[in-house]
């Protein structure tokens, strides 16, 4: 199916989820996750009106950015090795996977003086051992400590829910992330406005939207 048609389907589902939860669909940003698809298919997504592109590997992401970089807003959504930061940091507007101080230190080091990098702190809400991210308990102390890195702006929290057949099962994890985000927002830390939630993938984004997602990361259902 064309990206254009799939985008219409995703937008219709977002609209419906927003109606159910009394939200404005304009507050939900769609990040098209292009990690499995070609540069051509990524281009098709941008031409179909997708604004945000998500990649989870530095090399593949840079190859696409070198061709198409000017046409979108780029999100790094995968595990990020510190040694890769230098080569990718200028291309990506957002990093969704900040999960350790050593990575924060590297982002600080590689961000041009006076600039800020928009980061989501990744939280492993479900506690699955296969997932990266901080535990719920570690998240607030970690974010407080990030104030020492002036280049880092904590724009929000990110999580990956466990893969399940029935997306309703992961609602409690999305809700928990929202509550944690609200707690951090109330702290009014200058370096951590924390007003966004990056959550929801192809199989569970409607539930994530109902629970407050402002960035959903959709691959197979959009560009697959
Ligand atoms: C691959 C990936 C996605 C998108 O997955 P789909 O199931 O194809 O929508 C979203 N977030 C992250 C972190 C990913 O690695």
PDB file of C-alpha atoms and ligand atoms in Angstrom:
ATOM      1  CA  UNK A   1       0.000   0.000   0.000  1.00  0.00           C
ATOM      2  CA  UNK A   2       1.187   3.543  -0.633  1.00  0.00           C
ATOM      3  CA  UNK A   3       2.464   5.535   2.321  1.00  0.00           C
ATOM      4  CA  UNK A   4      -0.182   8.105   1.491  1.00  0.00           C
ATOM      5  CA  UNK A   5      -3.011   5.620   2.055  1.00  0.00           C
ATOM      6  CA  UNK A   6      -1.424   4.213   5.188  1.00  0.00           C
ATOM      7  CA  UNK A   7      -0.913   7.731   6.523  1.00  0.00           C
ATOM      8  CA  UNK A   8      -4.602   8.437   6.044  1.00  0.00           C
ATOM      9  CA  UNK A   9      -5.450   5.299   8.019  1.00  0.00           C
ATOM     10  CA  UNK A  10      -3.085   6.224  10.842  1.00  0.00           C
ATOM     11  CA  UNK A  11      -4.465   9.772  10.945  1.00  0.00           C
ATOM     12  CA  UNK A  12      -8.030   8.452  11.097  1.00  0.00           C
ATOM     13  CA  UNK A  13      -7.127   6.162  14.005  1.00  0.00           C
ATOM     14  CA  UNK A  14      -5.426   9.048  15.834  1.00  0.00           C
ATOM     15  CA  UNK A  15      -8.511  11.180  15.275  1.00  0.00           C
ATOM     16  CA  UNK A  16     -10.727   8.484  16.773  1.00  0.00           C
ATOM     17  CA  UNK A  17      -8.414   7.947  19.770  1.00  0.00           C
ATOM     18  CA  UNK A  18      -8.371  11.720  20.367  1.00  0.00           C
ATOM     19  CA  UNK A  19     -12.147  11.898  20.302  1.00  0.00           C
ATOM     20  CA  UNK A  20     -12.349   9.113  22.873  1.00  0.00           C
ATOM     21  CA  UNK A  21      -9.877  10.822  25.186  1.00  0.00           C
ATOM     22  CA  UNK A  22     -10.898  14.426  24.586  1.00  0.00           C
ATOM     23  CA  UNK A  23      -7.623  15.420  22.990  1.00  0.00           C
ATOM     24  CA  UNK A  24      -6.663  17.523  20.002  1.00  0.00           C
ATOM     25  CA  UNK A  25      -5.224  15.443  17.143  1.00  0.00           C
ATOM     26  CA  UNK A  26      -2.922  18.363  16.289  1.00  0.00           C
ATOM     27  CA  UNK A  27      -1.006  17.582  19.496  1.00  0.00           C
ATOM     28  CA  UNK A  28      -0.019  14.136  18.231  1.00  0.00           C
ATOM     29  CA  UNK A  29       3.106  14.038  16.059  1.00  0.00           C
ATOM     30  CA  UNK A  30       3.686  11.041  13.835  1.00  0.00           C
ATOM     31  CA  UNK A  31       7.288   9.879  13.597  1.00  0.00           C
ATOM     32  CA  UNK A  32       7.601   7.591  10.563  1.00  0.00           C
ATOM     33  CA  UNK A  33      10.062   4.886  11.550  1.00  0.00           C
ATOM     34  CA  UNK A  34      11.954   4.087   8.359  1.00  0.00           C
ATOM     35  CA  UNK A  35      14.534   1.666   9.768  1.00  0.00           C
ATOM     36  CA  UNK A  36      13.305  -1.271   7.688  1.00  0.00           C
ATOM     37  CA  UNK A  37      12.758   0.602   4.429  1.00  0.00           C
ATOM     38  CA  UNK A  38      14.756   2.149   1.592  1.00  0.00           C
ATOM     39  CA  UNK A  39      15.698   5.737   0.935  1.00  0.00           C
ATOM     40  CA  UNK A  40      13.054   5.800  -1.832  1.00  0.00           C
ATOM     41  CA  UNK A  41      10.317   4.681   0.534  1.00  0.00           C
ATOM     42  CA  UNK A  42      11.491   7.289   3.062  1.00  0.00           C
ATOM     43  CA  UNK A  43      11.268   9.914   0.336  1.00  0.00           C
ATOM     44  CA  UNK A  44       7.752   8.717  -0.456  1.00  0.00           C
ATOM     45  CA  UNK A  45       6.816   9.225   3.204  1.00  0.00           C
ATOM     46  CA  UNK A  46       8.127  12.800   3.184  1.00  0.00           C
ATOM     47  CA  UNK A  47       6.284  13.520  -0.060  1.00  0.00           C
ATOM     48  CA  UNK A  48       3.094  12.099   1.441  1.00  0.00           C
ATOM     49  CA  UNK A  49       3.307  14.772   4.120  1.00  0.00           C
ATOM     50  CA  UNK A  50       5.156  13.019   6.941  1.00  0.00           C
ATOM     51  CA  UNK A  51       7.254  15.579   8.822  1.00  0.00           C
ATOM     52  CA  UNK A  52       9.148  13.422  11.283  1.00  0.00           C
ATOM     53  CA  UNK A  53      11.498  10.567  10.402  1.00  0.00           C
ATOM     54  CA  UNK A  54      12.758   8.054  12.984  1.00  0.00           C
ATOM     55  CA  UNK A  55      15.862   5.878  12.634  1.00  0.00           C
ATOM     56  CA  UNK A  56      17.482   3.541  15.131  1.00  0.00           C
ATOM     57  CA  UNK A  57      20.966   3.093  13.673  1.00  0.00           C
ATOM     58  CA  UNK A  58      23.550   5.807  13.104  1.00  0.00           C
ATOM     59  CA  UNK A  59      24.834   4.513   9.729  1.00  0.00           C
ATOM     60  CA  UNK A  60      21.434   3.888   8.133  1.00  0.00           C
ATOM     61  CA  UNK A  61      20.050   7.096   9.544  1.00  0.00           C
ATOM     62  CA  UNK A  62      22.947   9.132   8.202  1.00  0.00           C
ATOM     63  CA  UNK A  63      22.666   7.550   4.746  1.00  0.00           C
ATOM     64  CA  UNK A  64      19.041   8.692   4.558  1.00  0.00           C
ATOM     65  CA  UNK A  65      19.749  12.075   6.114  1.00  0.00           C
ATOM     66  CA  UNK A  66      22.515  12.763   3.589  1.00  0.00           C
ATOM     67  CA  UNK A  67      19.944  12.398   0.802  1.00  0.00           C
ATOM     68  CA  UNK A  68      16.818  13.759   2.413  1.00  0.00           C
ATOM     69  CA  UNK A  69      17.915  15.652   5.498  1.00  0.00           C
ATOM     70  CA  UNK A  70      16.552  19.050   4.529  1.00  0.00           C
ATOM     71  CA  UNK A  71      13.029  17.733   4.058  1.00  0.00           C
ATOM     72  CA  UNK A  72      12.194  16.519   7.526  1.00  0.00           C
ATOM     73  CA  UNK A  73      12.805  16.564  11.253  1.00  0.00           C
ATOM     74  CA  UNK A  74      15.002  13.656  12.289  1.00  0.00           C
ATOM     75  CA  UNK A  75      14.605  11.513  15.389  1.00  0.00           C
ATOM     76  CA  UNK A  76      17.091   9.003  16.742  1.00  0.00           C
ATOM     77  CA  UNK A  77      14.988   6.338  18.450  1.00  0.00           C
ATOM     78  CA  UNK A  78      17.337   3.395  19.014  1.00  0.00           C
ATOM     79  CA  UNK A  79      20.018   2.491  21.509  1.00  0.00           C
ATOM     80  CA  UNK A  80      22.793   4.994  21.024  1.00  0.00           C
ATOM     81  CA  UNK A  81      26.404   4.000  21.513  1.00  0.00           C
ATOM     82  CA  UNK A  82      28.494   6.875  22.857  1.00  0.00           C
ATOM     83  CA  UNK A  83      31.121   6.400  20.165  1.00  0.00           C
ATOM     84  CA  UNK A  84      28.493   7.024  17.442  1.00  0.00           C
ATOM     85  CA  UNK A  85      27.344  10.383  18.822  1.00  0.00           C
ATOM     86  CA  UNK A  86      30.031  12.392  17.051  1.00  0.00           C
ATOM     87  CA  UNK A  87      28.992  11.260  13.572  1.00  0.00           C
ATOM     88  CA  UNK A  88      25.214  11.614  13.946  1.00  0.00           C
ATOM     89  CA  UNK A  89      24.454  14.351  16.431  1.00  0.00           C
ATOM     90  CA  UNK A  90      24.270  17.195  13.893  1.00  0.00           C
ATOM     91  CA  UNK A  91      21.689  15.328  11.794  1.00  0.00           C
ATOM     92  CA  UNK A  92      19.188  14.448  14.481  1.00  0.00           C
ATOM     93  CA  UNK A  93      16.947  17.067  16.031  1.00  0.00           C
ATOM     94  CA  UNK A  94      15.706  14.704  18.729  1.00  0.00           C
ATOM     95  CA  UNK A  95      17.244  11.816  20.656  1.00  0.00           C
ATOM     96  CA  UNK A  96      14.608   9.523  22.165  1.00  0.00           C
ATOM     97  CA  UNK A  97      16.936   7.165  24.002  1.00  0.00           C
ATOM     98  CA  UNK A  98      18.888   9.075  26.620  1.00  0.00           C
ATOM     99  CA  UNK A  99      19.336   6.468  29.344  1.00  0.00           C
ATOM    100  CA  UNK A 100      22.717   6.988  31.023  1.00  0.00           C
ATOM    101  CA  UNK A 101      25.079   9.720  32.236  1.00  0.00           C
ATOM    102  CA  UNK A 102      27.942   8.608  30.011  1.00  0.00           C
ATOM    103  CA  UNK A 103      25.752   9.221  26.953  1.00  0.00           C
ATOM    104  CA  UNK A 104      24.635  12.596  28.296  1.00  0.00           C
ATOM    105  CA  UNK A 105      28.268  13.549  28.775  1.00  0.00           C
ATOM    106  CA  UNK A 106      29.059  12.618  25.175  1.00  0.00           C
ATOM    107  CA  UNK A 107      26.056  14.567  23.846  1.00  0.00           C
ATOM    108  CA  UNK A 108      27.260  17.558  25.839  1.00  0.00           C
ATOM    109  CA  UNK A 109      30.750  17.200  24.395  1.00  0.00           C
ATOM    110  CA  UNK A 110      29.568  16.912  20.773  1.00  0.00           C
ATOM    111  CA  UNK A 111      26.882  19.609  20.732  1.00  0.00           C
ATOM    112  CA  UNK A 112      28.151  22.976  19.470  1.00  0.00           C
ATOM    113  CA  UNK A 113      28.659  25.571  22.187  1.00  0.00           C
ATOM    114  CA  UNK A 114      25.465  27.431  23.038  1.00  0.00           C
ATOM    115  CA  UNK A 115      23.145  24.947  21.283  1.00  0.00           C
ATOM    116  CA  UNK A 116      20.712  22.570  22.915  1.00  0.00           C
ATOM    117  CA  UNK A 117      19.796  19.028  21.952  1.00  0.00           C
ATOM    118  CA  UNK A 118      16.221  17.908  22.495  1.00  0.00           C
ATOM    119  CA  UNK A 119      16.275  14.635  24.399  1.00  0.00           C
ATOM    120  CA  UNK A 120      13.719  12.186  25.685  1.00  0.00           C
ATOM    121  CA  UNK A 121      14.755  10.184  28.707  1.00  0.00           C
ATOM    122  CA  UNK A 122      13.967   6.527  28.034  1.00  0.00           C
ATOM    123  CA  UNK A 123      12.148   4.713  30.814  1.00  0.00           C
ATOM    124  CA  UNK A 124      11.720   0.955  31.034  1.00  0.00           C
ATOM    125  CA  UNK A 125       8.289   1.130  32.620  1.00  0.00           C
ATOM    126  CA  UNK A 126       7.490  -2.559  32.199  1.00  0.00           C
ATOM    127  CA  UNK A 127      10.825  -3.652  33.677  1.00  0.00           C
ATOM    128  CA  UNK A 128      11.366  -6.263  30.936  1.00  0.00           C
ATOM    129  CA  UNK A 129      15.037  -7.251  30.940  1.00  0.00           C
ATOM    130  CA  UNK A 130      15.230  -7.063  27.126  1.00  0.00           C
ATOM    131  CA  UNK A 131      14.356  -3.356  27.094  1.00  0.00           C
ATOM    132  CA  UNK A 132      16.697  -0.466  27.695  1.00  0.00           C
ATOM    133  CA  UNK A 133      15.864   2.539  29.781  1.00  0.00           C
ATOM    134  CA  UNK A 134      15.924   3.659  33.372  1.00  0.00           C
ATOM    135  CA  UNK A 135      13.602   2.206  35.960  1.00  0.00           C
ATOM    136  CA  UNK A 136      10.737   4.430  37.096  1.00  0.00           C
ATOM    137  CA  UNK A 137      12.556   4.959  40.417  1.00  0.00           C
ATOM    138  CA  UNK A 138      15.805   6.038  38.760  1.00  0.00           C
ATOM    139  CA  UNK A 139      14.231   8.541  36.382  1.00  0.00           C
ATOM    140  CA  UNK A 140      13.760  11.641  38.552  1.00  0.00           C
ATOM    141  CA  UNK A 141      17.232  11.512  40.171  1.00  0.00           C
ATOM    142  CA  UNK A 142      18.723  11.037  36.687  1.00  0.00           C
ATOM    143  CA  UNK A 143      16.858  14.012  35.256  1.00  0.00           C
ATOM    144  CA  UNK A 144      17.861  16.218  38.197  1.00  0.00           C
ATOM    145  CA  UNK A 145      21.491  15.327  37.631  1.00  0.00           C
ATOM    146  CA  UNK A 146      21.260  16.214  33.928  1.00  0.00           C
ATOM    147  CA  UNK A 147      21.161  19.893  34.876  1.00  0.00           C
ATOM    148  CA  UNK A 148      24.951  19.842  34.820  1.00  0.00           C
ATOM    149  CA  UNK A 149      24.903  19.301  31.051  1.00  0.00           C
ATOM    150  CA  UNK A 150      23.839  22.610  29.563  1.00  0.00           C
ATOM    151  CA  UNK A 151      23.441  21.187  26.043  1.00  0.00           C
ATOM    152  CA  UNK A 152      20.689  18.814  27.106  1.00  0.00           C
ATOM    153  CA  UNK A 153      17.059  19.807  27.112  1.00  0.00           C
ATOM    154  CA  UNK A 154      14.777  17.108  28.481  1.00  0.00           C
ATOM    155  CA  UNK A 155      11.707  17.558  26.304  1.00  0.00           C
ATOM    156  CA  UNK A 156       9.928  14.472  27.567  1.00  0.00           C
ATOM    157  CA  UNK A 157       9.908  10.784  28.431  1.00  0.00           C
ATOM    158  CA  UNK A 158       9.982   7.814  26.071  1.00  0.00           C
ATOM    159  CA  UNK A 159       9.054   4.196  26.570  1.00  0.00           C
ATOM    160  CA  UNK A 160       8.654   0.985  24.606  1.00  0.00           C
ATOM    161  CA  UNK A 161       5.834  -1.231  25.796  1.00  0.00           C
ATOM    162  CA  UNK A 162       6.086  -5.027  25.758  1.00  0.00           C
ATOM    163  CA  UNK A 163       4.825  -6.616  22.566  1.00  0.00           C
ATOM    164  CA  UNK A 164       1.375  -8.090  23.208  1.00  0.00           C
ATOM    165  CA  UNK A 165      -1.550  -9.270  21.068  1.00  0.00           C
ATOM    166  CA  UNK A 166      -4.086  -7.047  22.781  1.00  0.00           C
ATOM    167  CA  UNK A 167      -2.790  -3.471  23.096  1.00  0.00           C
ATOM    168  CA  UNK A 168      -5.152  -2.838  26.028  1.00  0.00           C
ATOM    169  CA  UNK A 169      -2.707  -4.820  28.154  1.00  0.00           C
ATOM    170  CA  UNK A 170      -0.045  -2.122  27.846  1.00  0.00           C
ATOM    171  CA  UNK A 171      -2.291   0.780  28.812  1.00  0.00           C
ATOM    172  CA  UNK A 172      -1.026   0.762  32.438  1.00  0.00           C
ATOM    173  CA  UNK A 173       2.568   1.302  31.236  1.00  0.00           C
ATOM    174  CA  UNK A 174       1.604   4.289  29.110  1.00  0.00           C
ATOM    175  CA  UNK A 175      -0.444   5.704  31.966  1.00  0.00           C
ATOM    176  CA  UNK A 176       2.471   5.283  34.356  1.00  0.00           C
ATOM    177  CA  UNK A 177       4.772   7.174  31.986  1.00  0.00           C
ATOM    178  CA  UNK A 178       2.265   9.998  31.769  1.00  0.00           C
ATOM    179  CA  UNK A 179       2.035  10.236  35.571  1.00  0.00           C
ATOM    180  CA  UNK A 180       5.815  10.311  35.845  1.00  0.00           C
ATOM    181  CA  UNK A 181       6.000  13.024  33.160  1.00  0.00           C
ATOM    182  CA  UNK A 182       3.432  15.114  35.051  1.00  0.00           C
ATOM    183  CA  UNK A 183       5.399  14.754  38.279  1.00  0.00           C
ATOM    184  CA  UNK A 184       8.570  15.998  36.534  1.00  0.00           C
ATOM    185  CA  UNK A 185       6.717  18.832  34.811  1.00  0.00           C
ATOM    186  CA  UNK A 186       5.484  20.054  38.179  1.00  0.00           C
ATOM    187  CA  UNK A 187       9.073  20.312  39.392  1.00  0.00           C
ATOM    188  CA  UNK A 188       9.586  23.114  36.821  1.00  0.00           C
ATOM    189  CA  UNK A 189      13.248  22.327  36.222  1.00  0.00           C
ATOM    190  CA  UNK A 190      14.607  24.845  33.702  1.00  0.00           C
ATOM    191  CA  UNK A 191      16.536  22.158  31.797  1.00  0.00           C
ATOM    192  CA  UNK A 192      13.629  19.699  31.821  1.00  0.00           C
ATOM    193  CA  UNK A 193      10.295  21.138  30.652  1.00  0.00           C
ATOM    194  CA  UNK A 194       9.331  17.507  30.018  1.00  0.00           C
ATOM    195  CA  UNK A 195       6.083  18.264  28.233  1.00  0.00           C
ATOM    196  CA  UNK A 196       6.172  15.395  25.715  1.00  0.00           C
ATOM    197  CA  UNK A 197       5.528  11.665  25.719  1.00  0.00           C
ATOM    198  CA  UNK A 198       7.136   9.483  23.044  1.00  0.00           C
ATOM    199  CA  UNK A 199       5.152   6.276  23.177  1.00  0.00           C
ATOM    200  CA  UNK A 200       3.137   3.990  20.923  1.00  0.00           C
ATOM    201  CA  UNK A 201       4.195   1.912  17.915  1.00  0.00           C
ATOM    202  CA  UNK A 202       2.272   0.252  15.082  1.00  0.00           C
ATOM    203  CA  UNK A 203       0.496  -2.240  17.304  1.00  0.00           C
ATOM    204  CA  UNK A 204      -0.363   0.002  20.252  1.00  0.00           C
ATOM    205  CA  UNK A 205      -0.340   3.667  19.176  1.00  0.00           C
ATOM    206  CA  UNK A 206      -4.082   4.209  19.563  1.00  0.00           C
ATOM    207  CA  UNK A 207      -3.881   3.237  23.232  1.00  0.00           C
ATOM    208  CA  UNK A 208      -0.784   5.428  23.622  1.00  0.00           C
ATOM    209  CA  UNK A 209      -2.649   8.396  22.119  1.00  0.00           C
ATOM    210  CA  UNK A 210      -5.560   7.840  24.492  1.00  0.00           C
ATOM    211  CA  UNK A 211      -3.021   7.964  27.345  1.00  0.00           C
ATOM    212  CA  UNK A 212      -1.412  11.201  26.192  1.00  0.00           C
ATOM    213  CA  UNK A 213       1.288  10.414  23.620  1.00  0.00           C
ATOM    214  CA  UNK A 214       2.532  13.508  21.768  1.00  0.00           C
ATOM    215  CA  UNK A 215       5.009  11.603  19.558  1.00  0.00           C
ATOM    216  CA  UNK A 216       4.080   8.168  18.270  1.00  0.00           C
ATOM    217  CA  UNK A 217       6.720   6.112  16.481  1.00  0.00           C
ATOM    218  CA  UNK A 218       5.103   4.160  13.682  1.00  0.00           C
ATOM    219  CA  UNK A 219       7.009   1.898  11.288  1.00  0.00           C
ATOM    220  CA  UNK A 220       5.260  -1.098   9.750  1.00  0.00           C
ATOM    221  CA  UNK A 221       1.752   0.386   9.826  1.00  0.00           C
ATOM    222  CA  UNK A 222       2.914   3.479   7.927  1.00  0.00           C
ATOM    223  CA  UNK A 223       5.838   2.725   5.646  1.00  0.00           C
ATOM    224  CA  UNK A 224       5.843  -1.111   5.775  1.00  0.00           C
TER     225      UNK A 224
HETATM  226  C1  LIG B   1      11.158  -0.150  15.265  1.00  0.00           C
HETATM  227  C2  LIG B   1      10.769   0.805  16.311  1.00  0.00           C
HETATM  228  C3  LIG B   1       9.507   1.432  16.279  1.00  0.00           C
HETATM  229  C4  LIG B   1       8.452   1.158  15.213  1.00  0.00           C
HETATM  230  O1  LIG B   1       8.041  -0.161  15.224  1.00  0.00           O
HETATM  231  P1  LIG B   1       6.744  -0.643  14.404  1.00  0.00           P
HETATM  232  O2  LIG B   1       6.227  -1.776  15.192  1.00  0.00           O
HETATM  233  O3  LIG B   1       7.244  -1.058  13.054  1.00  0.00           O
HETATM  234  O4  LIG B   1       5.788   0.473  14.342  1.00  0.00           O
HETATM  235  C5  LIG B   1       9.223   2.349  17.269  1.00  0.00           C
HETATM  236  N1  LIG B   1      10.092   2.641  18.251  1.00  0.00           N
HETATM  237  C6  LIG B   1      11.314   2.077  18.317  1.00  0.00           C
HETATM  238  C7  LIG B   1      12.233   2.452  19.423  1.00  0.00           C
HETATM  239  C8  LIG B   1      11.691   1.127  17.350  1.00  0.00           C
HETATM  240  O5  LIG B   1      12.902   0.567  17.427  1.00  0.00           O
END
